[in-house]
Amino acid sequence: MAVGLPVPKLDVPDECESMSESMDEVRVLRLQKDFHLHRLECGPEMLVRLGKEDAKVYYRQMVAIRRLEAAASLLYKERLVRGFCHLYTGQEACAVGIKAAMRPEDTLIAGYRVHGWAYLMGVSALGVLAELTGRLSGCAKGKGGSMHMYGQGFYGGTGIVGDQVPLGAGIALAKKYSNNGGVCFALYGDGAANQGQIFECFNMACLWKLPIVFVCENNNYGMGTSAERAACNIKYYTRGDVLPGIWVNGQDILAVRSAAEFAIDHAQKRGPLLLELSTHRYYGHSMSDPGTGYRPREEIQNVRIKYDPINSFRLLCQGNVILSQNELKQIDDEVRHEVNEAIGRAKKDEELPINHLWSDVYAGHVEGNMRDVHGYNLKHVRTKASNA
Amino acid sequence: MTIPIAFSCVFVIEIIENQASFLDNASAGWMNTNDAVSGNGNLKKMNMFNAINNAMDLALQEDKTALLFGEDVGFGGVFRCSVNLRDKYGNDRVFNTPLCEQGIAGFAIGVANTGATAIAEIQFADYIFPSFDQIINEAAKYRYRSGGLFDCGSLTFRVPCGAVGHGALYHSQSPEGYFAHTPGLRVVIPRGPIKAKGLLLACIKDHNPCIVFEPKTLYRAAVEEVPTNFYTSELGKADILRKGNDLTLIGWGTQVHVLLEVADLSKKHLGIECEVIDLVSILPWDRNTICNSVRKTGRVIVAHEAPYTQGFGAELAACIQETCFLQLEAPVKRVTGWDTPFPHVFEPFYLPDKHRCLAAVREIFNY
């Protein structure tokens, strides 16, 4: 963290000045960057509330995601995680902000950059890391790996770009049909924004007034291709045409939360909405990509210094006397301990036994033994779901 | 750790750690009479992506209408097959597409409709499914439905496929079976650099829409002395890589190298002389070469990475038993991936490795 950074300027409205400077008070803060609106008369709140308890939760969640991704990277370099591993580092405020607005009846589906989302939606640090190392304690018992994590109300976890959005539309419809009042968040990236099926979903969602919030996490690069080189219109929040949209500063967790709250309300009462979260990923597309071939190092260094979501939030909390240095440090320590413990266990955890080779292909036992296998009595196994 | 196999055979096997270990034998390479190489070509040591790069360079040079496009091909491609081509031929001819496989395929078909040569890359075979409709319903049927007035014969798809050791569900698939089911297409799979270059150039020149599935694990691992001039491999022709009288082994792509090792092991440990055939072309496939071999040996094993049920081995088995029934001494045996999605953690158990193939050799020989 750079030394000598100015504390973000915040206007405290007049009516708040009479509040005492006690740390237990809820602060009212003004967001720094405006929202940009598409086909909307008014947008999310610029004045947001932040109390101590919430601040602790948000800070802890962002730090946990940051640490989990660092752990994933470490395990990958030790070759305990193989295959493809996509880190969310730098984008923490997007996930934590949306989660902060979500209610128990809301659901979410995302692409492959989902380690953080799995954690937020109830999977333990061990569940995430053991899934990466392909062990039994993983949230999918090691069968899915990095890109296929699932949890309560969290539908994953997809490897094929853009595939998750039609699924999100379907989830939204089903929830509407079952009348539970829930909203589905369907996340995709700037690369996926050019897939045909995204537009098919915009159409369906608007036609049938589905309770869905489309969220485009625009980190400016689809793998190594910058947004301008892939899309003729990079204002992703406008690409739903008649679908209303909002551009949001994705590095500010309170802005994201405000937009997500607005979106939930909109999706329930007026129809679907498209949020574009402007964010940055610090590392490459995946662990196979150094991330420097297509953008200058200074670009991300600059973001780390000026717009890091965790640093900004830490300064905000300290500057507004919401959390003390000690409290923040305590959270840092707790998270470090939690993740380190999970790393240790993920390394040594049991592997999935061989009789699970033919498991969960079907709902149950559809025919004899697995075809053409000799010497093993491989009957199809159906495992019970677990949120490790 | 041991894996017991079928008929209480006393083999004790180690799990293979390194997927590419069998390729140690393959670096010698071979020239086959089915590769139309002119006698005075220079040879250069190339791996498979070098060879493909060389092929596309020659194609773009020779055919001024040729275009190369796909996700990330501009900077060289994720497997480096198109390195330097954009610099050499310009942005108009070598360019990136956005992330939209259905769009890429349809667009490629349109380009080919006008007679221009389209070389379209689908970044991983696992991603080809959004394009499936375009390839099956448009590309394969264009000539037929227009009575020959229009076609997309100058279309070639290049698609990295196959297991790579850690690709899991969506970076390891072998979808040749789905496309083999579609008359109107050509489907080919190279086993190494020489074949990759020859087949790609042959497909580009061929007047039918072609799909080349390139086993991605061979891009770096397979190295051969490749002729630097323009040459084509014969399409629709299988290559006999090793002659033998006892048993026919059929495979394609990476599996060919496994089968060559199995043939060595069969000779060494079991005294069985295997004939190893690289099918090369999946559609249309070389019935003559295969059936001649089967009539000679009377025993045949087909091996492929794709799942067992309805894998391409099923077509081979059906046809072989139809045409060579009286010469068969044993049923046609298939050693394949299991009927599951390509697994994240069970890859060593899933693949039809040399141990499983060798066990099949014993089983069929002793039938």
mmCIF file with all atom_site columns, C-alpha atoms in Angstrom, chain A residues 82-84 131-135 141-148 159-161 163 191-192 194-197 200 222-225 229-230 352-354 356-359 361 367 370-376, chain B residues 1-7 71-72 78 86 96-102 123-124 126-127 130 164-171 308-309 333-336 338-341 343-346 349-350 356 363:
data_model
loop_
_atom_site.group_PDB
_atom_site.id
_atom_site.type_symbol
_atom_site.label_atom_id
_atom_site.label_alt_id
_atom_site.label_comp_id
_atom_site.label_asym_id
_atom_site.label_entity_id
_atom_site.label_seq_id
_atom_site.pdbx_PDB_ins_code
_atom_site.Cartn_x
_atom_site.Cartn_y
_atom_site.Cartn_z
_atom_site.occupancy
_atom_site.B_iso_or_equiv
_atom_site.pdbx_formal_charge
_atom_site.auth_seq_id
_atom_site.auth_comp_id
_atom_site.auth_asym_id
_atom_site.auth_atom_id
_atom_site.pdbx_PDB_model_num
ATOM 1  C CA . ARG A 1 82  ? -3.481  -28.514 -12.338 1.00 0.00 ? 82  ARG A CA 1
ATOM 2  C CA . GLY A 1 83  ? -5.355  -27.403 -15.384 1.00 0.00 ? 83  GLY A CA 1
ATOM 3  C CA . PHE A 1 84  ? -6.984  -24.040 -15.537 1.00 0.00 ? 84  PHE A CA 1
ATOM 4  C CA . GLU A 1 131 ? -11.826 -28.518 -4.916  1.00 0.00 ? 131 GLU A CA 1
ATOM 5  C CA . LEU A 1 132 ? -8.832  -26.929 -6.619  1.00 0.00 ? 132 LEU A CA 1
ATOM 6  C CA . THR A 1 133 ? -6.563  -29.737 -5.480  1.00 0.00 ? 133 THR A CA 1
ATOM 7  C CA . GLY A 1 134 ? -9.153  -32.287 -6.543  1.00 0.00 ? 134 GLY A CA 1
ATOM 8  C CA . ARG A 1 135 ? -9.818  -33.807 -3.124  1.00 0.00 ? 135 ARG A CA 1
ATOM 9  C CA . LYS A 1 141 ? -15.746 -33.572 -4.250  1.00 0.00 ? 141 LYS A CA 1
ATOM 10 C CA . GLY A 1 142 ? -12.907 -32.681 -6.543  1.00 0.00 ? 142 GLY A CA 1
ATOM 11 C CA . LYS A 1 143 ? -14.908 -33.643 -9.645  1.00 0.00 ? 143 LYS A CA 1
ATOM 12 C CA . GLY A 1 144 ? -15.221 -30.104 -10.941 1.00 0.00 ? 144 GLY A CA 1
ATOM 13 C CA . GLY A 1 145 ? -12.031 -28.249 -10.168 1.00 0.00 ? 145 GLY A CA 1
ATOM 14 C CA . SER A 1 146 ? -11.444 -24.520 -10.385 1.00 0.00 ? 146 SER A CA 1
ATOM 15 C CA . MET A 1 147 ? -14.175 -23.691 -12.826 1.00 0.00 ? 147 MET A CA 1
ATOM 16 C CA . HIS A 1 148 ? -16.965 -25.775 -11.366 1.00 0.00 ? 148 HIS A CA 1
ATOM 17 C CA . GLY A 1 159 ? -16.284 -23.400 -18.331 1.00 0.00 ? 159 GLY A CA 1
ATOM 18 C CA . ILE A 1 160 ? -17.898 -22.409 -21.594 1.00 0.00 ? 160 ILE A CA 1
ATOM 19 C CA . VAL A 1 161 ? -17.994 -18.660 -22.020 1.00 0.00 ? 161 VAL A CA 1
ATOM 20 C CA . ASP A 1 163 ? -23.214 -20.543 -21.317 1.00 0.00 ? 163 ASP A CA 1
ATOM 21 C CA . GLY A 1 191 ? -15.479 -11.290 -23.579 1.00 0.00 ? 191 GLY A CA 1
ATOM 22 C CA . ALA A 1 192 ? -18.737 -13.179 -23.160 1.00 0.00 ? 192 ALA A CA 1
ATOM 23 C CA . ASN A 1 194 ? -20.225 -10.723 -27.616 1.00 0.00 ? 194 ASN A CA 1
ATOM 24 C CA . GLN A 1 195 ? -21.795 -14.163 -27.492 1.00 0.00 ? 195 GLN A CA 1
ATOM 25 C CA . GLY A 1 196 ? -25.106 -14.556 -29.302 1.00 0.00 ? 196 GLY A CA 1
ATOM 26 C CA . GLN A 1 197 ? -26.793 -16.344 -26.459 1.00 0.00 ? 197 GLN A CA 1
ATOM 27 C CA . GLU A 1 200 ? -31.091 -14.144 -26.813 1.00 0.00 ? 200 GLU A CA 1
ATOM 28 C CA . GLY A 1 222 ? -11.329 -10.954 -22.721 1.00 0.00 ? 222 GLY A CA 1
ATOM 29 C CA . MET A 1 223 ? -8.316  -13.196 -22.108 1.00 0.00 ? 223 MET A CA 1
ATOM 30 C CA . GLY A 1 224 ? -5.711  -11.161 -23.969 1.00 0.00 ? 224 GLY A CA 1
ATOM 31 C CA . THR A 1 225 ? -8.024  -9.158  -26.173 1.00 0.00 ? 225 THR A CA 1
ATOM 32 C CA . ARG A 1 229 ? -10.680 -4.846  -30.118 1.00 0.00 ? 229 ARG A CA 1
ATOM 33 C CA . ALA A 1 230 ? -13.537 -7.266  -29.528 1.00 0.00 ? 230 ALA A CA 1
ATOM 34 C CA . LEU A 1 352 ? -11.818 -39.440 -4.398  1.00 0.00 ? 352 LEU A CA 1
ATOM 35 C CA . PRO A 1 353 ? -11.916 -43.245 -4.496  1.00 0.00 ? 353 PRO A CA 1
ATOM 36 C CA . ILE A 1 354 ? -11.900 -45.036 -7.857  1.00 0.00 ? 354 ILE A CA 1
ATOM 37 C CA . HIS A 1 356 ? -16.466 -42.621 -8.089  1.00 0.00 ? 356 HIS A CA 1
ATOM 38 C CA . LEU A 1 357 ? -15.170 -42.730 -11.669 1.00 0.00 ? 357 LEU A CA 1
ATOM 39 C CA . TRP A 1 358 ? -18.744 -43.489 -12.647 1.00 0.00 ? 358 TRP A CA 1
ATOM 40 C CA . SER A 1 359 ? -20.605 -41.257 -10.277 1.00 0.00 ? 359 SER A CA 1
ATOM 41 C CA . VAL A 1 361 ? -23.365 -39.132 -14.576 1.00 0.00 ? 361 VAL A CA 1
ATOM 42 C CA . GLU A 1 367 ? -28.135 -49.873 -16.317 1.00 0.00 ? 367 GLU A CA 1
ATOM 43 C CA . MET A 1 370 ? -20.118 -49.276 -16.540 1.00 0.00 ? 370 MET A CA 1
ATOM 44 C CA . ARG A 1 371 ? -19.632 -50.551 -20.062 1.00 0.00 ? 371 ARG A CA 1
ATOM 45 C CA . ASP A 1 372 ? -16.475 -52.341 -21.032 1.00 0.00 ? 372 ASP A CA 1
ATOM 46 C CA . VAL A 1 373 ? -14.881 -52.210 -17.583 1.00 0.00 ? 373 VAL A CA 1
ATOM 47 C CA . HIS A 1 374 ? -13.484 -55.504 -16.379 1.00 0.00 ? 374 HIS A CA 1
ATOM 48 C CA . GLY A 1 375 ? -12.124 -56.363 -13.001 1.00 0.00 ? 375 GLY A CA 1
ATOM 49 C CA . TYR A 1 376 ? -14.012 -53.616 -11.218 1.00 0.00 ? 376 TYR A CA 1
ATOM 50 C CA . MET B 2 1   ? -0.550  -49.259 -6.792  1.00 0.00 ? 1   MET B CA 1
ATOM 51 C CA . THR B 2 2   ? -2.000  -51.987 -8.942  1.00 0.00 ? 2   THR B CA 1
ATOM 52 C CA . ILE B 2 3   ? -4.952  -52.086 -11.245 1.00 0.00 ? 3   ILE B CA 1
ATOM 53 C CA . PRO B 2 4   ? -6.253  -55.617 -11.606 1.00 0.00 ? 4   PRO B CA 1
ATOM 54 C CA . ILE B 2 5   ? -7.347  -56.422 -15.113 1.00 0.00 ? 5   ILE B CA 1
ATOM 55 C CA . ALA B 2 6   ? -9.992  -58.628 -16.562 1.00 0.00 ? 6   ALA B CA 1
ATOM 56 C CA . PHE B 2 7   ? -9.004  -62.211 -16.703 1.00 0.00 ? 7   PHE B CA 1
ATOM 57 C CA . GLU B 2 71  ? -10.041 -16.159 -31.330 1.00 0.00 ? 71  GLU B CA 1
ATOM 58 C CA . ASP B 2 72  ? -6.575  -14.774 -30.629 1.00 0.00 ? 72  ASP B CA 1
ATOM 59 C CA . VAL B 2 78  ? -2.947  -19.756 -27.803 1.00 0.00 ? 78  VAL B CA 1
ATOM 60 C CA . ARG B 2 86  ? -0.516  -11.400 -39.253 1.00 0.00 ? 86  ARG B CA 1
ATOM 61 C CA . ASN B 2 96  ? -9.091  -12.005 -34.514 1.00 0.00 ? 96  ASN B CA 1
ATOM 62 C CA . THR B 2 97  ? -12.761 -12.636 -34.121 1.00 0.00 ? 97  THR B CA 1
ATOM 63 C CA . PRO B 2 98  ? -14.722 -11.812 -30.996 1.00 0.00 ? 98  PRO B CA 1
ATOM 64 C CA . LEU B 2 99  ? -15.658 -14.639 -28.695 1.00 0.00 ? 99  LEU B CA 1
ATOM 65 C CA . CYS B 2 100 ? -18.550 -16.153 -30.651 1.00 0.00 ? 100 CYS B CA 1
ATOM 66 C CA . GLU B 2 101 ? -18.111 -19.652 -32.061 1.00 0.00 ? 101 GLU B CA 1
ATOM 67 C CA . GLN B 2 102 ? -21.467 -19.773 -33.759 1.00 0.00 ? 102 GLN B CA 1
ATOM 68 C CA . GLN B 2 123 ? -9.837  -22.456 -30.008 1.00 0.00 ? 123 GLN B CA 1
ATOM 69 C CA . PHE B 2 124 ? -10.652 -25.760 -28.276 1.00 0.00 ? 124 PHE B CA 1
ATOM 70 C CA . ASP B 2 126 ? -14.750 -28.345 -26.341 1.00 0.00 ? 126 ASP B CA 1
ATOM 71 C CA . TYR B 2 127 ? -16.000 -24.968 -27.578 1.00 0.00 ? 127 TYR B CA 1
ATOM 72 C CA . PRO B 2 130 ? -22.148 -23.423 -30.473 1.00 0.00 ? 130 PRO B CA 1
ATOM 73 C CA . VAL B 2 164 ? -3.449  -32.970 -22.375 1.00 0.00 ? 164 VAL B CA 1
ATOM 74 C CA . GLY B 2 165 ? -2.914  -34.308 -18.869 1.00 0.00 ? 165 GLY B CA 1
ATOM 75 C CA . HIS B 2 166 ? -4.846  -31.741 -16.899 1.00 0.00 ? 166 HIS B CA 1
ATOM 76 C CA . GLY B 2 167 ? -7.453  -30.293 -19.198 1.00 0.00 ? 167 GLY B CA 1
ATOM 77 C CA . ALA B 2 168 ? -10.460 -31.647 -17.264 1.00 0.00 ? 168 ALA B CA 1
ATOM 78 C CA . LEU B 2 169 ? -13.977 -31.458 -18.649 1.00 0.00 ? 169 LEU B CA 1
ATOM 79 C CA . TYR B 2 170 ? -13.696 -28.593 -21.098 1.00 0.00 ? 170 TYR B CA 1
ATOM 80 C CA . HIS B 2 171 ? -10.172 -28.631 -22.459 1.00 0.00 ? 171 HIS B CA 1
ATOM 81 C CA . TYR B 2 308 ? -17.095 -45.909 -25.478 1.00 0.00 ? 308 TYR B CA 1
ATOM 82 C CA . THR B 2 309 ? -20.747 -45.760 -26.382 1.00 0.00 ? 309 THR B CA 1
ATOM 83 C CA . LYS B 2 333 ? -12.459 -54.958 -29.394 1.00 0.00 ? 333 LYS B CA 1
ATOM 84 C CA . ARG B 2 334 ? -12.651 -51.305 -28.457 1.00 0.00 ? 334 ARG B CA 1
ATOM 85 C CA . VAL B 2 335 ? -10.430 -49.708 -25.798 1.00 0.00 ? 335 VAL B CA 1
ATOM 86 C CA . THR B 2 336 ? -11.721 -46.235 -25.141 1.00 0.00 ? 336 THR B CA 1
ATOM 87 C CA . TRP B 2 338 ? -15.286 -44.417 -20.280 1.00 0.00 ? 338 TRP B CA 1
ATOM 88 C CA . ASP B 2 339 ? -18.889 -43.333 -20.574 1.00 0.00 ? 339 ASP B CA 1
ATOM 89 C CA . THR B 2 340 ? -18.439 -40.292 -18.347 1.00 0.00 ? 340 THR B CA 1
ATOM 90 C CA . PRO B 2 341 ? -17.647 -36.635 -18.946 1.00 0.00 ? 341 PRO B CA 1
ATOM 91 C CA . PRO B 2 343 ? -12.891 -36.196 -15.657 1.00 0.00 ? 343 PRO B CA 1
ATOM 92 C CA . HIS B 2 344 ? -11.005 -33.622 -13.619 1.00 0.00 ? 344 HIS B CA 1
ATOM 93 C CA . VAL B 2 345 ? -9.310  -36.050 -11.234 1.00 0.00 ? 345 VAL B CA 1
ATOM 94 C CA . PHE B 2 346 ? -9.610  -39.458 -12.866 1.00 0.00 ? 346 PHE B CA 1
ATOM 95 C CA . PHE B 2 349 ? -7.950  -44.028 -15.233 1.00 0.00 ? 349 PHE B CA 1
ATOM 96 C CA . TYR B 2 350 ? -10.094 -42.616 -17.983 1.00 0.00 ? 350 TYR B CA 1
ATOM 97 C CA . ARG B 2 356 ? -5.385  -51.248 -20.984 1.00 0.00 ? 356 ARG B CA 1
ATOM 98 C CA . GLU B 2 363 ? -7.558  -60.917 -24.395 1.00 0.00 ? 363 GLU B CA 1
#
